[in-house]
Tab-separated table of C-alpha atoms in Angstrom:
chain	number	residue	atom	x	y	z
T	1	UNK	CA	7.803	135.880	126.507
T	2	UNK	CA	10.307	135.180	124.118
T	3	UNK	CA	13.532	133.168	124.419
T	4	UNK	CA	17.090	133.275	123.449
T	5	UNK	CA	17.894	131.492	120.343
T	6	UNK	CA	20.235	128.978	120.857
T	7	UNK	CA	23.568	129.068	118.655
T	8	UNK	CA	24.881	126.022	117.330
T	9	UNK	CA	27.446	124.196	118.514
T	10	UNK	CA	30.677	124.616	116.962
T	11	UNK	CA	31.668	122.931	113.738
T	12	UNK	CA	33.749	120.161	113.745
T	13	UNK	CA	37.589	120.276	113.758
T	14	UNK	CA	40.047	117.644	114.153
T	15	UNK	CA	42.675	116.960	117.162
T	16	UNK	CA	45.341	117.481	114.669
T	17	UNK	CA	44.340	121.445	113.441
T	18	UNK	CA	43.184	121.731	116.898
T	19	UNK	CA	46.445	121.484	118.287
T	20	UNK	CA	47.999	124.468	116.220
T	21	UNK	CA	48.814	127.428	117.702
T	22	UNK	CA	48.914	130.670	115.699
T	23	UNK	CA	52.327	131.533	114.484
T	24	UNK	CA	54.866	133.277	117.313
T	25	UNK	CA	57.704	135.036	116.206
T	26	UNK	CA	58.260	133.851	113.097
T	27	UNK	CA	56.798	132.982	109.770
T	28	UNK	CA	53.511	134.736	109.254
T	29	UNK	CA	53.796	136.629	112.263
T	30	UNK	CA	56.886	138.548	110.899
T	31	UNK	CA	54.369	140.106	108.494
T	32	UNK	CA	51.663	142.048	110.750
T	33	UNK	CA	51.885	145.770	110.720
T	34	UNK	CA	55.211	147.927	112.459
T	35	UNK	CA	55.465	151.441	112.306
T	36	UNK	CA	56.863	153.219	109.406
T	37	UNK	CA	60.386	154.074	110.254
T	38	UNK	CA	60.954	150.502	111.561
T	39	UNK	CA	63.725	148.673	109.941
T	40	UNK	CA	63.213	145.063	109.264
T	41	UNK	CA	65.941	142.340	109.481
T	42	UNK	CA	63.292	139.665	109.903
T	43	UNK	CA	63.334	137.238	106.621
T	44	UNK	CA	65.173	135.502	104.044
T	45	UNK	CA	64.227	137.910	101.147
T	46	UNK	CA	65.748	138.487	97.665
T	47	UNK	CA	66.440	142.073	97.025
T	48	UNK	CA	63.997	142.894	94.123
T	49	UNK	CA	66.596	144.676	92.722
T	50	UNK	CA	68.711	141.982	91.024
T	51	UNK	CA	65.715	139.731	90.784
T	52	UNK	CA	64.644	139.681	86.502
T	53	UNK	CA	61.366	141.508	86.783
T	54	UNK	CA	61.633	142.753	82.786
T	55	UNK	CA	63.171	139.157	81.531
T	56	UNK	CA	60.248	137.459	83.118
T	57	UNK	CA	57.755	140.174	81.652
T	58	UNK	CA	58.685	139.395	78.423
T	59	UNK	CA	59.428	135.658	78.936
T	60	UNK	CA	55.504	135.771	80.380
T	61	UNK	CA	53.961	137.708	77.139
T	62	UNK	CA	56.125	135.052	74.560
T	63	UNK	CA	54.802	132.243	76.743
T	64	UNK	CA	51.400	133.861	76.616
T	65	UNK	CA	51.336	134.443	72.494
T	66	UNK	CA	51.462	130.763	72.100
T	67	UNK	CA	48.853	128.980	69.945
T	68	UNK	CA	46.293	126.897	72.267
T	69	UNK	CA	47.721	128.474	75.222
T	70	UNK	CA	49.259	125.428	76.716
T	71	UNK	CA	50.721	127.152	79.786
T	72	UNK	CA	46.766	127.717	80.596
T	73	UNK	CA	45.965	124.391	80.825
T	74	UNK	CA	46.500	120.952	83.111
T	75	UNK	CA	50.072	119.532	82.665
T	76	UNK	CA	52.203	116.394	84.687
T	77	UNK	CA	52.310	115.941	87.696
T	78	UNK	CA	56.090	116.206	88.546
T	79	UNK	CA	56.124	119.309	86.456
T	80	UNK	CA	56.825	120.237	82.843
T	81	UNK	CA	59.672	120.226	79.782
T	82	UNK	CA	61.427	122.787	79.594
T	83	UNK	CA	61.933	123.634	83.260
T	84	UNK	CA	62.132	119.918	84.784
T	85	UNK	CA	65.470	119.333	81.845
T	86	UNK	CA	67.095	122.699	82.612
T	87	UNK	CA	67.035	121.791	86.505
T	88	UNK	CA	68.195	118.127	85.759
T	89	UNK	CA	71.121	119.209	83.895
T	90	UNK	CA	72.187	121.394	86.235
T	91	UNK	CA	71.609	119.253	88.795
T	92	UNK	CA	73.776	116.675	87.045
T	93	UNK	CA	70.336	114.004	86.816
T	94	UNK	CA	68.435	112.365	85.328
T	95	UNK	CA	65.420	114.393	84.582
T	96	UNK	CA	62.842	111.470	85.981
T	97	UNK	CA	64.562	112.223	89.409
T	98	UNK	CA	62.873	116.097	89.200
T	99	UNK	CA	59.641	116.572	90.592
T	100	UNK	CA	58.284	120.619	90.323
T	101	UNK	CA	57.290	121.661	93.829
T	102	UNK	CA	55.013	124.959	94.982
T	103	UNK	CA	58.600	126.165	96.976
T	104	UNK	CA	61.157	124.340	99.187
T	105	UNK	CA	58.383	124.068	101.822
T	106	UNK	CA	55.829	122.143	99.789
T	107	UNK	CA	59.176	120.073	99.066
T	108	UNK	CA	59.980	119.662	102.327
T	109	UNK	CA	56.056	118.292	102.994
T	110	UNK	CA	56.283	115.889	100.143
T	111	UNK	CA	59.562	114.422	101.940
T	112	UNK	CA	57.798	114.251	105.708
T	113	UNK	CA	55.040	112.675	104.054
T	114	UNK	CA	57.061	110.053	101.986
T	115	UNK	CA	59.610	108.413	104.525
T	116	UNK	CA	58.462	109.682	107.699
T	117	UNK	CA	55.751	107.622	109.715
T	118	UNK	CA	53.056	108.789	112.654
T	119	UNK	CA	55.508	108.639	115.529
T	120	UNK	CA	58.857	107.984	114.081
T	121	UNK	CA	61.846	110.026	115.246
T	122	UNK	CA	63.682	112.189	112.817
T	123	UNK	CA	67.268	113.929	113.714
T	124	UNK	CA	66.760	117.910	113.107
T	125	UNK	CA	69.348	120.932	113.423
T	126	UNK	CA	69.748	122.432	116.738
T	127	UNK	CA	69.319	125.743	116.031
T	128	UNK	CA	66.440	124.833	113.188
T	129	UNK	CA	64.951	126.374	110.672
T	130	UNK	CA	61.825	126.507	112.806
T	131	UNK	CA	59.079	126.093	109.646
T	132	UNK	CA	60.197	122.862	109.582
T	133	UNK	CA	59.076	121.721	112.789
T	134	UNK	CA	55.909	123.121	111.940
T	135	UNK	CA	55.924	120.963	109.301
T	136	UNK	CA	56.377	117.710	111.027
T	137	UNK	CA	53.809	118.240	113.693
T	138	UNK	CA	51.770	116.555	110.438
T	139	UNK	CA	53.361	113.615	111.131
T	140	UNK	CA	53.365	113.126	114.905
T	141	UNK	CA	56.995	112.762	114.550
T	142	UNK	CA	59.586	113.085	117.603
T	143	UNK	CA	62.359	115.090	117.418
T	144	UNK	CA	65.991	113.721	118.055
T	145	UNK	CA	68.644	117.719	117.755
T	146	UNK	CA	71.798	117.577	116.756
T	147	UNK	CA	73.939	120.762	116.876
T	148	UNK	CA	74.799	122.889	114.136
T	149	UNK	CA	78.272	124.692	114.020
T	150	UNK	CA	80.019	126.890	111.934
T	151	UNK	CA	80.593	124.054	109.720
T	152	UNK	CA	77.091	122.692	109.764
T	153	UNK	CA	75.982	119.699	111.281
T	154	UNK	CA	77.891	117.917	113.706
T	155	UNK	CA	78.004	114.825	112.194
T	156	UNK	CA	80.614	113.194	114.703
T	157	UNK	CA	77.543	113.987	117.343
T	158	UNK	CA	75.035	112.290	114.675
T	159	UNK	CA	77.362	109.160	114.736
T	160	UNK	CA	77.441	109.404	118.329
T	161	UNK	CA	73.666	109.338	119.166
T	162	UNK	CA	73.693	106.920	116.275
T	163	UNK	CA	76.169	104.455	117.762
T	164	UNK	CA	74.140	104.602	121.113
T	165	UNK	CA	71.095	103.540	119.633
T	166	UNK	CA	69.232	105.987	118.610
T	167	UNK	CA	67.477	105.104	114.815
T	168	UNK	CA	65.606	108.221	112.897
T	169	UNK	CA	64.017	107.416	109.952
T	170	UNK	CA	65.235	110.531	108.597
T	171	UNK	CA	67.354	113.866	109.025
T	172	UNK	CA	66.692	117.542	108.028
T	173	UNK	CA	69.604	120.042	107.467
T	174	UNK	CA	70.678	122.983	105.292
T	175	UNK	CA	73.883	122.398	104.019
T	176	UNK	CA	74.845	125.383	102.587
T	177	UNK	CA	74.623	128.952	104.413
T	178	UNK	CA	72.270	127.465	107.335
T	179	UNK	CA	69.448	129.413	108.458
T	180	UNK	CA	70.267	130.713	110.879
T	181	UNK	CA	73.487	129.791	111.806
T	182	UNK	CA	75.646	130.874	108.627
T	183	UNK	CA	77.949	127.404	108.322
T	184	UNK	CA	78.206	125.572	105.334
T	185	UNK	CA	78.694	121.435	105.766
T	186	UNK	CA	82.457	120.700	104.247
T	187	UNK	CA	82.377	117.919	101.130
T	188	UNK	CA	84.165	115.470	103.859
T	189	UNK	CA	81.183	115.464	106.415
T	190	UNK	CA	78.559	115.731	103.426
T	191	UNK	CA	80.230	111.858	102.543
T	192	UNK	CA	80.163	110.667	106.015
T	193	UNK	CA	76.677	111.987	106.952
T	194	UNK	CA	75.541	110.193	103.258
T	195	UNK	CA	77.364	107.406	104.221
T	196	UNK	CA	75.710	107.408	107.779
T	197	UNK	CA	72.323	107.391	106.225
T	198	UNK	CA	73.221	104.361	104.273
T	199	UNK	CA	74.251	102.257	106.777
T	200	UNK	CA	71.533	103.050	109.412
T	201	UNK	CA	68.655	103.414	106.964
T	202	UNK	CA	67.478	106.863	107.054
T	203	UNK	CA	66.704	109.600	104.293
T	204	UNK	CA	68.246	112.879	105.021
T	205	UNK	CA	66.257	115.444	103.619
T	206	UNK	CA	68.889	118.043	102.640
T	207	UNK	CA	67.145	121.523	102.147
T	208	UNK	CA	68.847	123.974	100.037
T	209	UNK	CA	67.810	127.385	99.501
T	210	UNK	CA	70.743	129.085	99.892
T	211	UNK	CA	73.300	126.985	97.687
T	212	UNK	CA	73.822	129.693	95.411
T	213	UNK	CA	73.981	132.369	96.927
T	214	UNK	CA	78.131	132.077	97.788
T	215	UNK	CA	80.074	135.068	97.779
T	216	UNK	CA	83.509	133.654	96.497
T	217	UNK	CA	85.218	130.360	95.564
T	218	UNK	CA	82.110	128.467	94.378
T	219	UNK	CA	79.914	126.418	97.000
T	220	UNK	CA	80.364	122.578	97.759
T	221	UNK	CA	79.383	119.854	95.547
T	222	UNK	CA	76.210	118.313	96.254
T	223	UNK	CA	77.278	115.085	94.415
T	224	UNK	CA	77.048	113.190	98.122
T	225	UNK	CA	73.643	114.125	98.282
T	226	UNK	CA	72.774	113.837	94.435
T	227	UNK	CA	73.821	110.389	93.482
T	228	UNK	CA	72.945	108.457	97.195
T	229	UNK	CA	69.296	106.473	96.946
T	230	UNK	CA	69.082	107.694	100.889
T	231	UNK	CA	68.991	111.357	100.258
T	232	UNK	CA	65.836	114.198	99.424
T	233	UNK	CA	67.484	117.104	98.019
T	234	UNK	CA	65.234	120.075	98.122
T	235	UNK	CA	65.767	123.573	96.511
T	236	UNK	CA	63.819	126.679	95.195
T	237	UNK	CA	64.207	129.572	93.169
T	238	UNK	CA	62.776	131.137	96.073
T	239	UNK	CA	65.728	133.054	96.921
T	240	UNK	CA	66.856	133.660	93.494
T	241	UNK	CA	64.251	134.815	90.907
T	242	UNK	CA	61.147	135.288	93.909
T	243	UNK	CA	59.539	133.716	96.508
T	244	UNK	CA	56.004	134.877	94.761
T	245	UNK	CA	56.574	132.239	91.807
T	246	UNK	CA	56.565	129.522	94.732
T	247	UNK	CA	58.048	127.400	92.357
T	248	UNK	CA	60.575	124.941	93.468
T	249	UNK	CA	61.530	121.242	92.949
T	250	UNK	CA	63.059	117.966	94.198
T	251	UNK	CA	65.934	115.447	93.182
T	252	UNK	CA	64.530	112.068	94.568
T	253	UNK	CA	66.214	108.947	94.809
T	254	UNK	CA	65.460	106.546	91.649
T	255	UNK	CA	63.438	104.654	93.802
T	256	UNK	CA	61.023	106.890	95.427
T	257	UNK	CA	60.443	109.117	92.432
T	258	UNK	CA	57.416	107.490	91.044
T	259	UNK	CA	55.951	107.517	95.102
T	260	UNK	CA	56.105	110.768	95.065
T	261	UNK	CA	54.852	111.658	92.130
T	262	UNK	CA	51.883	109.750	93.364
T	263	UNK	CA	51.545	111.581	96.749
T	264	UNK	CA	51.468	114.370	94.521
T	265	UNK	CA	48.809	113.154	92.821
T	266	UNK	CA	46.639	112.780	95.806
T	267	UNK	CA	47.071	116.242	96.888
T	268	UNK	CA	47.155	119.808	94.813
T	269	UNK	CA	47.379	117.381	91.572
T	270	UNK	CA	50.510	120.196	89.896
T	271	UNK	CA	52.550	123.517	90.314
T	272	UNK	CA	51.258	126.376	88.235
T	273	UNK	CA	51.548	125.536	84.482
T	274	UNK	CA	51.845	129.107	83.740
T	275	UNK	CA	54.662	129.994	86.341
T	276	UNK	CA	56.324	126.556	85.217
T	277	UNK	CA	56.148	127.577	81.768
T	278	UNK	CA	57.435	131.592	82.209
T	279	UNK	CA	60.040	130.373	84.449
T	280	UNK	CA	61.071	127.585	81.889
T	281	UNK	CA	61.003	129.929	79.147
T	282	UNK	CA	63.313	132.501	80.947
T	283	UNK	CA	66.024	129.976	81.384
T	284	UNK	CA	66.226	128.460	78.230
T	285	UNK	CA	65.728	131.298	75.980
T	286	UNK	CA	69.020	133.388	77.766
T	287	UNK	CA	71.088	130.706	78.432
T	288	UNK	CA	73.475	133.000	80.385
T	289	UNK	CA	70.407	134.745	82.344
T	290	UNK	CA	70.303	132.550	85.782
T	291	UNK	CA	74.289	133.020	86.246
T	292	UNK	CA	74.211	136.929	85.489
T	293	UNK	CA	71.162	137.240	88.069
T	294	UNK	CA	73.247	135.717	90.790
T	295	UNK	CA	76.647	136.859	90.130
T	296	UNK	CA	74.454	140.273	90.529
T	297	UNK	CA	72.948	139.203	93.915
T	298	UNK	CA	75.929	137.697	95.436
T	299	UNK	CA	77.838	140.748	94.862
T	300	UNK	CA	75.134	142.815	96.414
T	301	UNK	CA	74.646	140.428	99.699
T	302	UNK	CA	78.365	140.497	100.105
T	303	UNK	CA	78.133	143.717	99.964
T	304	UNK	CA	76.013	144.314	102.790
T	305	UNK	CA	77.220	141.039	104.728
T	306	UNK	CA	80.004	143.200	104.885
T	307	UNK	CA	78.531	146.709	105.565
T	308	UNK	CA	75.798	144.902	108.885
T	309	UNK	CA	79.168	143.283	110.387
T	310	UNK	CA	81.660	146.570	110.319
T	311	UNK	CA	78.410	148.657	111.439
T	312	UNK	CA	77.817	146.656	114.343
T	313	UNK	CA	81.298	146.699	115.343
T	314	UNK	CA	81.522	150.360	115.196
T	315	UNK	CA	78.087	151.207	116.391
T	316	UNK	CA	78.089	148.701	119.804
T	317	UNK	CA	81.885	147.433	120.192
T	318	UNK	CA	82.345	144.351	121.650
T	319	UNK	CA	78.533	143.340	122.471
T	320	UNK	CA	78.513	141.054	119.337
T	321	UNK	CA	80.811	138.011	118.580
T	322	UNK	CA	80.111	138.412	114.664
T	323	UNK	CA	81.446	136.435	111.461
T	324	UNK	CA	81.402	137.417	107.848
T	325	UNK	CA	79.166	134.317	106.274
T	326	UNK	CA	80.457	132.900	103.118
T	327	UNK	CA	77.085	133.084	101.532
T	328	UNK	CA	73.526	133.640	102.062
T	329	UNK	CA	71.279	136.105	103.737
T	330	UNK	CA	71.722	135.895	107.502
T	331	UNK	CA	74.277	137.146	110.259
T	332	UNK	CA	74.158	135.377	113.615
T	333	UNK	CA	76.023	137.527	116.198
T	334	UNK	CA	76.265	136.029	119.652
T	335	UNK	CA	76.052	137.981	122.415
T	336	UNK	CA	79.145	138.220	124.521
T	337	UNK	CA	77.798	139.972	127.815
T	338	UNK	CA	76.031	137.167	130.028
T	339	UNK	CA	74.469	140.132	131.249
T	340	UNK	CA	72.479	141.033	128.678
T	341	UNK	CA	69.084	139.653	128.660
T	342	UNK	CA	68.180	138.939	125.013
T	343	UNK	CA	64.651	139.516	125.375
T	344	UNK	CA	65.248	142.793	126.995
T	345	UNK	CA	67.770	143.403	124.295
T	346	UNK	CA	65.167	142.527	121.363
T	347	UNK	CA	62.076	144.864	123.192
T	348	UNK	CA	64.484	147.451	123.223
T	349	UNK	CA	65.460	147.404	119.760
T	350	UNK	CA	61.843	147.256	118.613
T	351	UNK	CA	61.501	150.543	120.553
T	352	UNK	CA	64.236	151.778	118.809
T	353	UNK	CA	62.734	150.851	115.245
T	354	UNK	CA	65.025	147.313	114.226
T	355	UNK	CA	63.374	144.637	114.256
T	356	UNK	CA	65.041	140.799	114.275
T	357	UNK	CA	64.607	137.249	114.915
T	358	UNK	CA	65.162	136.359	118.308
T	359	UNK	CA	67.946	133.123	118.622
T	360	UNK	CA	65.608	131.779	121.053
T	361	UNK	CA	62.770	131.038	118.184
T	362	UNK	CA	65.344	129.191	116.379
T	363	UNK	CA	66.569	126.199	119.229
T	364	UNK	CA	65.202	122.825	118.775
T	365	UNK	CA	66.396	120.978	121.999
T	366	UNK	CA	68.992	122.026	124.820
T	367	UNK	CA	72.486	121.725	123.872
T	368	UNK	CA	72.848	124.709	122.046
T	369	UNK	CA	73.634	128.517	122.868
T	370	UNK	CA	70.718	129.607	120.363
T	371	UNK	CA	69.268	131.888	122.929
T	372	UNK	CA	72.174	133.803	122.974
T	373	UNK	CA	72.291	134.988	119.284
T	374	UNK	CA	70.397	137.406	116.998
T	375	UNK	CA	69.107	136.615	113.557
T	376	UNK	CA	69.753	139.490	111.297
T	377	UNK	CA	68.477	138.958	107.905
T	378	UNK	CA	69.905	141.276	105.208
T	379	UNK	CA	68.794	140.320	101.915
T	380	UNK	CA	65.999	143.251	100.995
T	381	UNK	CA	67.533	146.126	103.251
T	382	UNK	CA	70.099	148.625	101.336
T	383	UNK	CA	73.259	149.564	103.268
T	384	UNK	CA	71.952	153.244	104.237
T	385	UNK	CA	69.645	151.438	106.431
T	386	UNK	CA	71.870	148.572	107.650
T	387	UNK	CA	73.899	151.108	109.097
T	388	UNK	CA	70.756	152.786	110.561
T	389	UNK	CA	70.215	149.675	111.880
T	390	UNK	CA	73.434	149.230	113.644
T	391	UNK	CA	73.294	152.624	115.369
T	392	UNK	CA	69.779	151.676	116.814
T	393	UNK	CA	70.811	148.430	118.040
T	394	UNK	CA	73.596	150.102	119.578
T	395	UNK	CA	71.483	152.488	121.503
T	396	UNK	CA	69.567	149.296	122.575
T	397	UNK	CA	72.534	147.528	123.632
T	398	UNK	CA	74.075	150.727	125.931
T	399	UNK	CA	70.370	150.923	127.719
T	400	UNK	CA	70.836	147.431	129.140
């Protein structure tokens, strides 16, 4: 007689991991297999077209003929010369203020970690970048949303909650071109949400992908955020030379540089030496380079800003409340017939071949019409297929 074997009992796992839930919607799960004829309006991605694939060939091959191959090696901690002094000075910083990040979402991470503690509440858009949130389930952190318009945050709302009581120990928003909800944050409420943070004692944590990517008449000044000791300000060349190079960086306050740079230490030690070092080596060496790439990609994303918005009012009249966005990679058109399920709307479309970010995915409290939008990204997809695009969501509007 012989008897079952009896399996081991699982390993251990931690309440925090075992509270995850796999990705829905959004992230990762925009990346699983569709069919082949689908068209995808799903992400924030560069067109590879104006990104410098031959620059950074060679700029790889000089940094890789180098005598002791330094870029091979260990370097600092909050990155290395000459990338860290090429981002201060166009930052308008000091360069100890730079600390060299694996993208805006490791930056983003460092922040949580720094000023945030287990349980404190921090003020969030509402709609959100929804990787965020993700991001400070680390820190057991409540949630306080505070609406985003077409011009951004609504401060006078943040001063409201503010005046009632309510004490974050910090604040995320995207200031320029939010994701999703297109608005850029005027210079006046930049001052007042700076000034906000210094009388009530929180860091805002301003994340800022998109800054460059205007389309005309140059974007806002980030002085507020640049020269206030209560502000993160996190960016990436993510959007503008690859999100592969996950390369991005930080401009801390004086005071908390050094603390970071010692969470840093206690984690993945550095960014990539060799990207750092490519990456430096293509800015410095073309001076010009970095302003020529964009002033090729905002032309392009203007381009088919413009194409997405005059498609979808030919191609489904009057379903979408649209607006041209001033920079960036994202339309949010609002649906205009109550209705229209949205969920119905976005099955449809899949079975139509467009696929898009749901509004719904992007709400971080009530208060706000989220679930009412679409997120149309536009970045990678030519203008042949934007149109394609609008004629499919068209059909899918006119079955509902």
């Amino acid at each position: 007689m012989t008897s079952t074997p009896t399996r081991p009992a699982p390993a251990r796992k931690t309440a925090l991991i075992a509270g995850f839930t796999a990705p829905k919607g959004f992230g990762d799960a925009t990346l699983r297999d569709r069919r082949e004829d689908a068209i995808e309006l799903l992400g924030g991605i560069p067109d590879p077209g104006v990104l410098p694939a031959a620059e950074l060939a060679a700029a790889t091959t000089r940094v890789l003929s180098r005598p002791g191959l330094p870029a091979l090696q260990y370097s600092r901690t909050e990155g290395i010369s000459p990338l860290r002094d090429w981002i201060a000075a166009r930052e308008g910083v000091p360069v100890e203020r730079i600390i060299i990040t694996n993208g805006g979402f490791h930056g983003l991470s460092l922040g949580i970690q720094a000023v945030v503690e287990r349980g404190d509440t921090v003020a969030v858009d509402n709609p959100i970048f929804p990787l965020f949130l993700r991001g400070l389930q680390l820190s057991g952190a409540n949630t306080l949303p505070i609406r985003v318009g077409a011009h951004g945050l609504d401060v006078d709302e943040l001063a409201d909650r503010l005046r009632a009581g309510a004490r974050p120990s910090a604040l995320y928003t995207v200031p320029d071109f939010h994701n999703p909800s297109q608005g850029t944050l005027p210079a006046g409420a930049r001052t007042e949400l700076v000034r906000l943070a210094e009388h009530y004692g929180f860091v805002v944590l301003a994340d800022n992908p998109y800054r460059e990517l205007w389309y005309s008449g140059g974007p806002e000044s980030v002085d507020a955020f640049n020269t206030s000791d209560h502000v993160i300000h996190i960016n990436t060349f993510t959007k503008t030379l690859g999100p592969g190079l996950r390369l991005g960086w930080l401009v801390a306050p004086e005071h908390l540089a050094a603390d970071l740079v010692a969470l840093r230490s206690r984690q993945d030690s550095h960014s990539s030496t060799l990207v750092q070092a490519i990456v430096g080596e293509l800015l410095t060496s073309q001076p010009d380079l970095f302003d020529a790439t964009l002033a090729r990609a905002r032309e392009l994303y203007l381009t088919r800003a413009r194409t997405l918005v005059a498609a979808l009012e030919r191609e489904a009249p009057g379903a979408f409340q649209t607006t041209l966005p001033g920079g960036g990679l994202f339309l949010w058109p609002r649906l205009q017939d109550a209705g229209i399920d949205a969920d119905a709307l976005a099955a449809a479309a899949s079975a139509e071949g467009v696929e898009y970010q749901r509004g719904s995915f992007f709400a971080s409290g009530p208060g706000t019409d989220a679930d009412r939008h679409i997120r149309l990204a536009f970045g990678d997809v030519p203008a042949q297929r934007l149109e394609e695009a609008a004629v499919r969501l068209g059909r899918a509007v006119r079955q509902q």
